[in-house]
Tab-separated table of C-alpha atoms and ligand atoms in Angstrom:
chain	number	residue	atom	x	y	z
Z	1	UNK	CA	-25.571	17.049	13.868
Z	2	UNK	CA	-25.859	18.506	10.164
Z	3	UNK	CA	-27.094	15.854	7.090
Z	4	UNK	CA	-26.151	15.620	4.013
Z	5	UNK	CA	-28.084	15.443	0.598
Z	6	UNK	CA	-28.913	11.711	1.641
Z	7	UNK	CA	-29.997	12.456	5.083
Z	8	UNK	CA	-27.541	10.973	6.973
Z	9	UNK	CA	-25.530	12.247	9.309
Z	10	UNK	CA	-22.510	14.441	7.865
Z	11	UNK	CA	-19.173	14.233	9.369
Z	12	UNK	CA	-16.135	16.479	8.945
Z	13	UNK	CA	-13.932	12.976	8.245
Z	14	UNK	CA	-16.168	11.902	5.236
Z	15	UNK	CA	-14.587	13.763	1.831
Z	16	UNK	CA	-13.581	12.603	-1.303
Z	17	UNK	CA	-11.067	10.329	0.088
Z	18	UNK	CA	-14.283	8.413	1.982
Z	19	UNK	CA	-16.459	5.731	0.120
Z	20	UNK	CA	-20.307	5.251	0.231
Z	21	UNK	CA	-21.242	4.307	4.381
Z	22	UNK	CA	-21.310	0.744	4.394
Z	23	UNK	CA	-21.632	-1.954	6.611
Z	24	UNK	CA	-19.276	-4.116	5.059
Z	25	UNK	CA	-18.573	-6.307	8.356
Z	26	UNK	CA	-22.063	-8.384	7.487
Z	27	UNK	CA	-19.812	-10.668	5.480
Z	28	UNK	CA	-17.808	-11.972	8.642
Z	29	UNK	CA	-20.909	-11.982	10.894
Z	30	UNK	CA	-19.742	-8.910	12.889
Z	31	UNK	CA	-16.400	-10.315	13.333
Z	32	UNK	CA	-13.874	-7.595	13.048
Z	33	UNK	CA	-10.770	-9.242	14.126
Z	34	UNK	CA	-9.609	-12.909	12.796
Z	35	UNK	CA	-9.310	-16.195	14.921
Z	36	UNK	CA	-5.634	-16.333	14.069
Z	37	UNK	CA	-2.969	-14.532	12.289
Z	38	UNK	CA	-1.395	-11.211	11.574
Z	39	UNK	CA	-1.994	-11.052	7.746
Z	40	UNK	CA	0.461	-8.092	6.732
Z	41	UNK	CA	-0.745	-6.561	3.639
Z	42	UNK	CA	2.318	-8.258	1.635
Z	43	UNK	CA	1.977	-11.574	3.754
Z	44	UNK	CA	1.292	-14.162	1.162
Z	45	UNK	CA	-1.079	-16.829	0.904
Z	46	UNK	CA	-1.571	-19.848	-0.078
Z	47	UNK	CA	-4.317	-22.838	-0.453
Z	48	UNK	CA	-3.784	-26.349	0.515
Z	49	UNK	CA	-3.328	-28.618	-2.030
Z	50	UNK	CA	-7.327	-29.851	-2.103
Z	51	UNK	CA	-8.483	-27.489	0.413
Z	52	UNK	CA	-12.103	-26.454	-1.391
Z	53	UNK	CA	-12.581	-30.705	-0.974
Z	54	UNK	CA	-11.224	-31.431	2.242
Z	55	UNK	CA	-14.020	-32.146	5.133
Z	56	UNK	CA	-13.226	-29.202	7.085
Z	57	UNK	CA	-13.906	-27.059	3.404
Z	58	UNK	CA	-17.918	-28.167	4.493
Z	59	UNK	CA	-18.820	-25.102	6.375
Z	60	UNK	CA	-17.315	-22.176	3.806
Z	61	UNK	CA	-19.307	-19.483	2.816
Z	62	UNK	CA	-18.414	-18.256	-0.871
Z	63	UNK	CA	-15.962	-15.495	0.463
Z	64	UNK	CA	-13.663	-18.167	1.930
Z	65	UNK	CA	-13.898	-20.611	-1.745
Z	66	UNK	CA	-12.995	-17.648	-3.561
Z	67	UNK	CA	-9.679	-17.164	-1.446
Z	68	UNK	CA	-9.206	-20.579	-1.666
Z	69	UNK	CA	-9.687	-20.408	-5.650
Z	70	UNK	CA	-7.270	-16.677	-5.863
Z	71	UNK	CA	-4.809	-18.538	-3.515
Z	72	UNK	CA	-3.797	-21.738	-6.234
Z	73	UNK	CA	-0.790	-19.780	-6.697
Z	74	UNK	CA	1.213	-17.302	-4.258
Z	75	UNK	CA	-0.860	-14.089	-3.792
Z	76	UNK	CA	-0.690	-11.149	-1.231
Z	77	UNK	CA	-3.182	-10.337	1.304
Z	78	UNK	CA	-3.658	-7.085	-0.711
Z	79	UNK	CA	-4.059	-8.594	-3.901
Z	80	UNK	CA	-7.169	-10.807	-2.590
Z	81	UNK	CA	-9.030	-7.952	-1.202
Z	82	UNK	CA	-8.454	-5.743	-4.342
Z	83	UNK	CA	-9.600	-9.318	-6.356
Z	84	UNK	CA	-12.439	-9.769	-4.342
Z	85	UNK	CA	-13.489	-6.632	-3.817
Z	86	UNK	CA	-13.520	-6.499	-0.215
Z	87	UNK	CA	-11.985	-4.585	2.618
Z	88	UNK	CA	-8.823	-5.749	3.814
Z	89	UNK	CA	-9.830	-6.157	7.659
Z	90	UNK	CA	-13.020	-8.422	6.469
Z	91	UNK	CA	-10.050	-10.503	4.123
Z	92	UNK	CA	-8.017	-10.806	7.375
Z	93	UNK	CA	-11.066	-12.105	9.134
Z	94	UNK	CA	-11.785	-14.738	6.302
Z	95	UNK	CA	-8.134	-16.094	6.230
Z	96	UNK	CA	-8.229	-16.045	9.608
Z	97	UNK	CA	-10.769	-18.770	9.675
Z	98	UNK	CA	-8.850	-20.427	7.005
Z	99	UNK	CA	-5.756	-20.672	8.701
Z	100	UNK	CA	-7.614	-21.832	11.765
Z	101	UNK	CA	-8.884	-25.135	9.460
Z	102	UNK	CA	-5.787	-25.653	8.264
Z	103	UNK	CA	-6.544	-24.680	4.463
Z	104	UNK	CA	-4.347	-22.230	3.955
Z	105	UNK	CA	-0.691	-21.525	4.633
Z	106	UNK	CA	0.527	-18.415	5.409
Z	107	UNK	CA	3.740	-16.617	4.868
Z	108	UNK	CA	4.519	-13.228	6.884
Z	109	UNK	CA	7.193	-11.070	5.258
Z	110	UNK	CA	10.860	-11.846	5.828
Z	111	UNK	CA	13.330	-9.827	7.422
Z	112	UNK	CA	14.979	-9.368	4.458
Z	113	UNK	CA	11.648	-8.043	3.040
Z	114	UNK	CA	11.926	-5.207	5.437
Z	115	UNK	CA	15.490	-4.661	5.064
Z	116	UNK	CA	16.702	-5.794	2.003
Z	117	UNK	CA	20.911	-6.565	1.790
Z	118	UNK	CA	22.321	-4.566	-1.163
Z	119	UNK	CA	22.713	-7.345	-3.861
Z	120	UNK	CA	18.596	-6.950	-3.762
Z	121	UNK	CA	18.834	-3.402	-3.906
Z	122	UNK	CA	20.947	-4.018	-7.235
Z	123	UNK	CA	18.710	-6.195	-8.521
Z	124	UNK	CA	15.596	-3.895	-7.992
Z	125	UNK	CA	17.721	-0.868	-9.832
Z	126	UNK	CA	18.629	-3.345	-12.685
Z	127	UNK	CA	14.934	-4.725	-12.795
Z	128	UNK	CA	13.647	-1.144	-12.567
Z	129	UNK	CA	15.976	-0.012	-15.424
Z	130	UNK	CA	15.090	-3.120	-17.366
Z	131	UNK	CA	11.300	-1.948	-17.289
H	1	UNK	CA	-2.099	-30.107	6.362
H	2	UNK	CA	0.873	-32.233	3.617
H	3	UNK	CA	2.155	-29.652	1.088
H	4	UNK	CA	4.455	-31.806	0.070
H	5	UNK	CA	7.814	-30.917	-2.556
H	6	UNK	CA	5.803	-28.450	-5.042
H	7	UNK	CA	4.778	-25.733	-3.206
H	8	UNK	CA	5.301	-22.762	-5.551
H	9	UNK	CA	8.299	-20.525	-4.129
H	10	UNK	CA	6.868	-16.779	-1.718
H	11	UNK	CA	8.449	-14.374	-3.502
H	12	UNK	CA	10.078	-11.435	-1.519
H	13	UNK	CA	7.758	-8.070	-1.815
H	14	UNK	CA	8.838	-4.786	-1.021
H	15	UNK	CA	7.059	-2.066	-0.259
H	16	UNK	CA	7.439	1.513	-1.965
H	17	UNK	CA	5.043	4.041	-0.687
H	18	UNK	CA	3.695	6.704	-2.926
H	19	UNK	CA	2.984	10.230	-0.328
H	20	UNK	CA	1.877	13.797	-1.392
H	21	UNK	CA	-0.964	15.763	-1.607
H	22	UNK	CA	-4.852	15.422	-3.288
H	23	UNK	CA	-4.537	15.176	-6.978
H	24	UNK	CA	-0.774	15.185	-6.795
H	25	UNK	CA	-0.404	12.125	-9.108
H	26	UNK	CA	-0.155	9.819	-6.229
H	27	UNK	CA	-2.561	7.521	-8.501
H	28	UNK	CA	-0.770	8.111	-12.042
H	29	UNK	CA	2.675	6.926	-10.991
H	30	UNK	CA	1.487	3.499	-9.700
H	31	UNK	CA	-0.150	3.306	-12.505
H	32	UNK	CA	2.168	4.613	-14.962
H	33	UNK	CA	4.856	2.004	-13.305
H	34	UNK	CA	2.921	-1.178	-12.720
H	35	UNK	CA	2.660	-4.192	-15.248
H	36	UNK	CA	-1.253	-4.303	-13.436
H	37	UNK	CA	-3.895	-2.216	-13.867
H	38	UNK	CA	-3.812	-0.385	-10.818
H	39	UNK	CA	-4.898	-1.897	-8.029
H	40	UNK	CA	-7.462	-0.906	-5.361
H	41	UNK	CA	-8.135	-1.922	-1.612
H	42	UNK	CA	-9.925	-0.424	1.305
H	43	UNK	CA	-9.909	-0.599	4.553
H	44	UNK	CA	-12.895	0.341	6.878
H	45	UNK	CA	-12.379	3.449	9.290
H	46	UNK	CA	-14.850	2.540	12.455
H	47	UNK	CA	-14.820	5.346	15.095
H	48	UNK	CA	-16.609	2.950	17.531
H	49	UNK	CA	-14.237	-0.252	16.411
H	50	UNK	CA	-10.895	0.718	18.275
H	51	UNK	CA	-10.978	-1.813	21.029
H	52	UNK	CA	-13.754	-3.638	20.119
H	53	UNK	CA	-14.187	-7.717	18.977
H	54	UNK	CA	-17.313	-7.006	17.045
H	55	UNK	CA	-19.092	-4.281	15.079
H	56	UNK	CA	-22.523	-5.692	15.504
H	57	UNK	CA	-24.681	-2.758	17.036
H	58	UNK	CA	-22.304	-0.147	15.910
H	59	UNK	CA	-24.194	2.130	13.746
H	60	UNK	CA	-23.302	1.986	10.072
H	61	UNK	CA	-22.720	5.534	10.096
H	62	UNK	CA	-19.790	5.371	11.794
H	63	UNK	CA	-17.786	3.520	9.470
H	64	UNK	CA	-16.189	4.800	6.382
H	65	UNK	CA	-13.462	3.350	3.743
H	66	UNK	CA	-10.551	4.504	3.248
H	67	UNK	CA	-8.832	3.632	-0.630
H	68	UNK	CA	-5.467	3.086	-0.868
H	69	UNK	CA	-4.191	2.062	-4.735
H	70	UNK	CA	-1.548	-0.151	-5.474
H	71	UNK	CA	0.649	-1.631	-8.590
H	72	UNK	CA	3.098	-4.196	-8.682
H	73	UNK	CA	6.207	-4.569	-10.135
H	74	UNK	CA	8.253	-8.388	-10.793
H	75	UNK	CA	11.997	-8.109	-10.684
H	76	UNK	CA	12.285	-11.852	-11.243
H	77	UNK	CA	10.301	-15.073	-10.245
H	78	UNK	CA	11.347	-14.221	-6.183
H	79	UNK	CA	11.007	-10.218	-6.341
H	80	UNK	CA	8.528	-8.218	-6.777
H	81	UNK	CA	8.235	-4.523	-5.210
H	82	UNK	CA	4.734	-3.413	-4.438
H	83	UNK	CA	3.897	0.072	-4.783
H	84	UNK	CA	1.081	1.839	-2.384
H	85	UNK	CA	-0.835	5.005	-2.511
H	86	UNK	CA	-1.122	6.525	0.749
H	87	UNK	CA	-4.760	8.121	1.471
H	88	UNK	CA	-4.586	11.579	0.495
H	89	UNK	CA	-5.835	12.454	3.783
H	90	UNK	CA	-3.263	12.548	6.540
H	91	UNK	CA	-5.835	12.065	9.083
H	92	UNK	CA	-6.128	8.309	8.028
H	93	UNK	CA	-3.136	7.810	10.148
H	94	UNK	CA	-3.962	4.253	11.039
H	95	UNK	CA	-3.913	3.314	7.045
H	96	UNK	CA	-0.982	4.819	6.895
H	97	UNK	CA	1.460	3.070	9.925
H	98	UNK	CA	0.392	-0.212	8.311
H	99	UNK	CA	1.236	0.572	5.358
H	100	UNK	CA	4.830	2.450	6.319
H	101	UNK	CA	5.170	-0.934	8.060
H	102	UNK	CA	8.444	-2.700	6.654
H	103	UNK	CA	8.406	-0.220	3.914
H	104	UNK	CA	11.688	-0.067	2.107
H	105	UNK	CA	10.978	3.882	1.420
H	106	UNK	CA	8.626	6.679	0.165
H	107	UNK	CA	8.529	8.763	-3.179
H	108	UNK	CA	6.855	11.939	-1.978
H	109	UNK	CA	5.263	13.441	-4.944
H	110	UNK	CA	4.769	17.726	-4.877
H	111	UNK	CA	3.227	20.151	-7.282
H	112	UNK	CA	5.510	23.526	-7.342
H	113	UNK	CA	1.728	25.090	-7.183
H	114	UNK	CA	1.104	23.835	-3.801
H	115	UNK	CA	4.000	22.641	-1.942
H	116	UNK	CA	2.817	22.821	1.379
H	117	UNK	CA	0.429	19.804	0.234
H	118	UNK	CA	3.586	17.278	0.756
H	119	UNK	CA	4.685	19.054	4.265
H	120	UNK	CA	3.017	16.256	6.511
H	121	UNK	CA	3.718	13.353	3.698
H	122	UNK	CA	7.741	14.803	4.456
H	123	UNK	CA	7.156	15.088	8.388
H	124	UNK	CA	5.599	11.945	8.686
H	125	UNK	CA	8.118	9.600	6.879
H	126	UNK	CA	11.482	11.923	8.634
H	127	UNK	CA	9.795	11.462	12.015
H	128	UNK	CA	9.743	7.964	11.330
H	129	UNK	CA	13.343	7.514	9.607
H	130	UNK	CA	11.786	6.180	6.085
H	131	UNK	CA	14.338	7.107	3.801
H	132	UNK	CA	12.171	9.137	1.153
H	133	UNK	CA	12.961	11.367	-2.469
H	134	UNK	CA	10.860	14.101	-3.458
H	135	UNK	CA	9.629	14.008	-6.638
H	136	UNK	CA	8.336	17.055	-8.271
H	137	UNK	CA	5.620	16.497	-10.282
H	138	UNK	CA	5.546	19.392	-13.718
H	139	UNK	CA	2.257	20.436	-14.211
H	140	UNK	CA	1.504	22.459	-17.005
H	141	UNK	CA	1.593	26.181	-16.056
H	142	UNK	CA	3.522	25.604	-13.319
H	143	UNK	CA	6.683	28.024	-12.891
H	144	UNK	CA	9.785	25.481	-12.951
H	145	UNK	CA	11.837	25.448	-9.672
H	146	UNK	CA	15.449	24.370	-9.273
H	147	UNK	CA	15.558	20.976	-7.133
H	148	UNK	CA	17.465	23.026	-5.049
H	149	UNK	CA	14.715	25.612	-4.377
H	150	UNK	CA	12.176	22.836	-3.531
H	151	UNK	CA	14.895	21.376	-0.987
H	152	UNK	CA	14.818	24.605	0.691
H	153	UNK	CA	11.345	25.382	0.639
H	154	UNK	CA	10.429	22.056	2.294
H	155	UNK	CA	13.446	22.076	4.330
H	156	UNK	CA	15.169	19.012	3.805
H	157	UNK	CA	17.946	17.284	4.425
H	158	UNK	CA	21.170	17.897	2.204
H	159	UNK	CA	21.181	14.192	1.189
H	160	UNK	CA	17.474	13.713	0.421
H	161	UNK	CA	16.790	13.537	-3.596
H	162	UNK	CA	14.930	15.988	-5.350
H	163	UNK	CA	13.871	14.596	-8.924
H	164	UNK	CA	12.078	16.429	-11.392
H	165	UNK	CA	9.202	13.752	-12.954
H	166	UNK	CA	6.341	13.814	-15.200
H	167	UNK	CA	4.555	10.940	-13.755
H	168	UNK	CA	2.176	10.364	-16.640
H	169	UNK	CA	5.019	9.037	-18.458
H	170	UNK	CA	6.706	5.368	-17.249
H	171	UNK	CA	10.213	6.042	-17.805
H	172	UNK	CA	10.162	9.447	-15.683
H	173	UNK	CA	8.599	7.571	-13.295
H	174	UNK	CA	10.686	4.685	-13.099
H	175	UNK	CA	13.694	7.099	-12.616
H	176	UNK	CA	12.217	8.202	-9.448
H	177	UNK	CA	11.596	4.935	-8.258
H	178	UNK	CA	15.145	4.548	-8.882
H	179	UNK	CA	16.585	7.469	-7.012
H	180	UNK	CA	14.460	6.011	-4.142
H	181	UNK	CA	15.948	2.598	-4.125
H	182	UNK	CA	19.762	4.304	-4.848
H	183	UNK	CA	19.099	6.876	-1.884
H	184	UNK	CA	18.033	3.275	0.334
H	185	UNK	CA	21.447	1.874	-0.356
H	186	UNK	CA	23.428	4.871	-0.281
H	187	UNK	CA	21.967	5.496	3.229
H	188	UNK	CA	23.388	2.365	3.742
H	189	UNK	CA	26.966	3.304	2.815
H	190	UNK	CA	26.925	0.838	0.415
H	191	UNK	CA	26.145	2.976	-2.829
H	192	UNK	CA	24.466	1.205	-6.220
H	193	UNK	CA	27.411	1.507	-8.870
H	194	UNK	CA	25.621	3.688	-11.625
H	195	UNK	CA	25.897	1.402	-14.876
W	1	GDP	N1	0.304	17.977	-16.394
W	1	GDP	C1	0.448	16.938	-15.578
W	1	GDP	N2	-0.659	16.345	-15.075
W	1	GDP	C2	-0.519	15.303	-14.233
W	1	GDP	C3	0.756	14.826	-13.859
W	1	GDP	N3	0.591	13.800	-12.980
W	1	GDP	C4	-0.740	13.652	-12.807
W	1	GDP	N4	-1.422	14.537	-13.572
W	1	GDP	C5	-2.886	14.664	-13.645
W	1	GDP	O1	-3.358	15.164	-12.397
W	1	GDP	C6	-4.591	14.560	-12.056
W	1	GDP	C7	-4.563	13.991	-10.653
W	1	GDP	O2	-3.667	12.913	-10.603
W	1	GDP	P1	-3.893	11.668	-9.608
W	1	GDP	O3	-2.843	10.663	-9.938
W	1	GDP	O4	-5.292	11.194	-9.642
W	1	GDP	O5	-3.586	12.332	-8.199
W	1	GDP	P2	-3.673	11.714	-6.732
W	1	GDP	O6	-4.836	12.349	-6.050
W	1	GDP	O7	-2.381	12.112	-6.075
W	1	GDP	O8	-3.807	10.228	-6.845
W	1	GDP	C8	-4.887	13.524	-13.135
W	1	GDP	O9	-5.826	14.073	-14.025
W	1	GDP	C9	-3.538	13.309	-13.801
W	1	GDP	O10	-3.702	13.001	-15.181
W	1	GDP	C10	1.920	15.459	-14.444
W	1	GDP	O11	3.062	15.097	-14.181
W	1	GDP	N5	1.703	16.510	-15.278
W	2	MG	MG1	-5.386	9.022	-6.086
């Protein structure tokens, strides 16, 4: 197999498009798929009321505190991982635990997120227009 | 868990995919439209993972991220429309059915220059049904085309829009975004009233 520059391997799927290698899994202990939970990129989280004090908050690592912290108010499963800087299938992991404890709840997108009745189409031209 | 009475209201997010070809200006129209900086996520491409519960023992070389940008827009306090970059790469196929997932539709971006750059953005989201508008990005020395020519040369549908953008600038790029969601509802038979 050819190398690169930094003397690992080269393959024809890393390009521009294709951060550094990394082993960014070491986060969830190897864990690439979470307890529970489908965690859609626009499913939306959010913390219990108390959750970084409640007993079963005891066990966190930091990853998990900072979703807790991010997740005070509504946010998106895409949101997190862009705030926290980490890959979305390690995020997925990390609520999945959450969910599991009960910290977190967790809404999946609607229906009508997927297929929106016309009086939302309206109001996305109007609010679009509006910008 | 008791969340009792205040629990802040989920907002309804739709999803607006942003397709074309490298360098396209894929990035510069989420940006150019979102009230965010744009965003950034990755997701981890492991050759070995597919099937798998656990990438302990799989080499680190066999992994690689994939970025996808993305920008938000709020209508009002219960809608907000996310926008997403697809991966310039079409091989990254597994980034991009997630992220066509539930999408409401697809602005595929082309450069006159290079227009068979956007052929498998345009493939991928007819195969799937996505209702999608081209928009056709003006580049500086590039010979201007009639919307009509760039509907022929990519072959689409009679009904699919063609909008000429500059997506460096917000307003040219919010009218595409609005063809998009106008083209959604038409498809519907249930046509936006214009103003
Ligand atoms: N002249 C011109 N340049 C543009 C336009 N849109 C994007 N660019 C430039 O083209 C380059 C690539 O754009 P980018 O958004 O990164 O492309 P991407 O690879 O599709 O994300 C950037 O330097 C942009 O400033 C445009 O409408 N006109
Ligand atoms: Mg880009």
């Amino acid at each position: 197999m050819p190398t690169n520059g930094s003397g690992l391997p080269h393959h024809d799927w890393l390009d521009d498009d294709a951060g550094p290698v990394v082993r960014p899994y070491t986060v969830t202990g190897g864990r690439v798929r979470p307890v529970t939970g489908g965690f859609d990129l626009l499913a939306f989280v959010l913390a219990a009321p108390g959750a970084t004090r409640a007993p079963e908050a005891a066990q966190l690592q930091p990853e998990h505190r900072a979703i807790l912290a991010l997740a005070r108010e509504p946010i998106s499963v895409a949101e997190i991982a862009a705030g926290l800087d980490l890959v979305v299938g390690v995020v997925r992991v990390l609520l999945g635990d959450l969910l599991a404890s009960g910290l977190i709840a967790l809404h999946e997108p609607s229906a009508m997120a997927h297929l929106p009745d016309d009086d939302i189409l309206q109001a996305v031209v109007n609010g679009l227009r509006a910008l | 868990m008791d969340y009792g009475h205040s629990e802040p209201s989920i907002p309804l997010a739709l999803k607006i995919l942003v397709a074309g070809g490298f360098g396209v200006g894929k990035t510069t129209l989420v940006g150019s439209v979102s009230e965010v900086r744009p965003l950034h996520t990755e997701e981890v491409l492991t050759t070995a993972g597919i099937g798998t519960d656990d990438v302990l023992g799989i080499e680190s070389k066999r992994t690689t991220t994939v970025a996808m940008d993305f920008g938000r827009i709020t209508i009002n306090d219960d809608l907000q429309v996310y926008l997403f970059g697809t991966p310039g790469q079409e091989r990254f196929w597994f980034v991009w059915d997630e992220l066509a997932f539930g999408a409401l539709g697809a602005v595929v971006l082309a450069d006159t220059r290079r227009l068979a750059d956007c052929f498998p953005s345009v493939d991928y989201f007819e195969r799937r049904r996505i209702p999608f508008v081209v928009g056709v990005n003006r580049f500086d020395g590039a010979r201007r085309f009639t919307p009509d020519a760039v509907r022929q040369a990519l072959d689409l549908d009679p009904n699919v829009p063609v909008v000429s953008c500059d997506v460096r600038d917000r307003q040219s790029g919010k009218h595409v975004l609005v063809a998009l969601v106008e083209h959604v509802a038409a498809k519907r038979g249930h046509p936006v009233p214009t103003r």
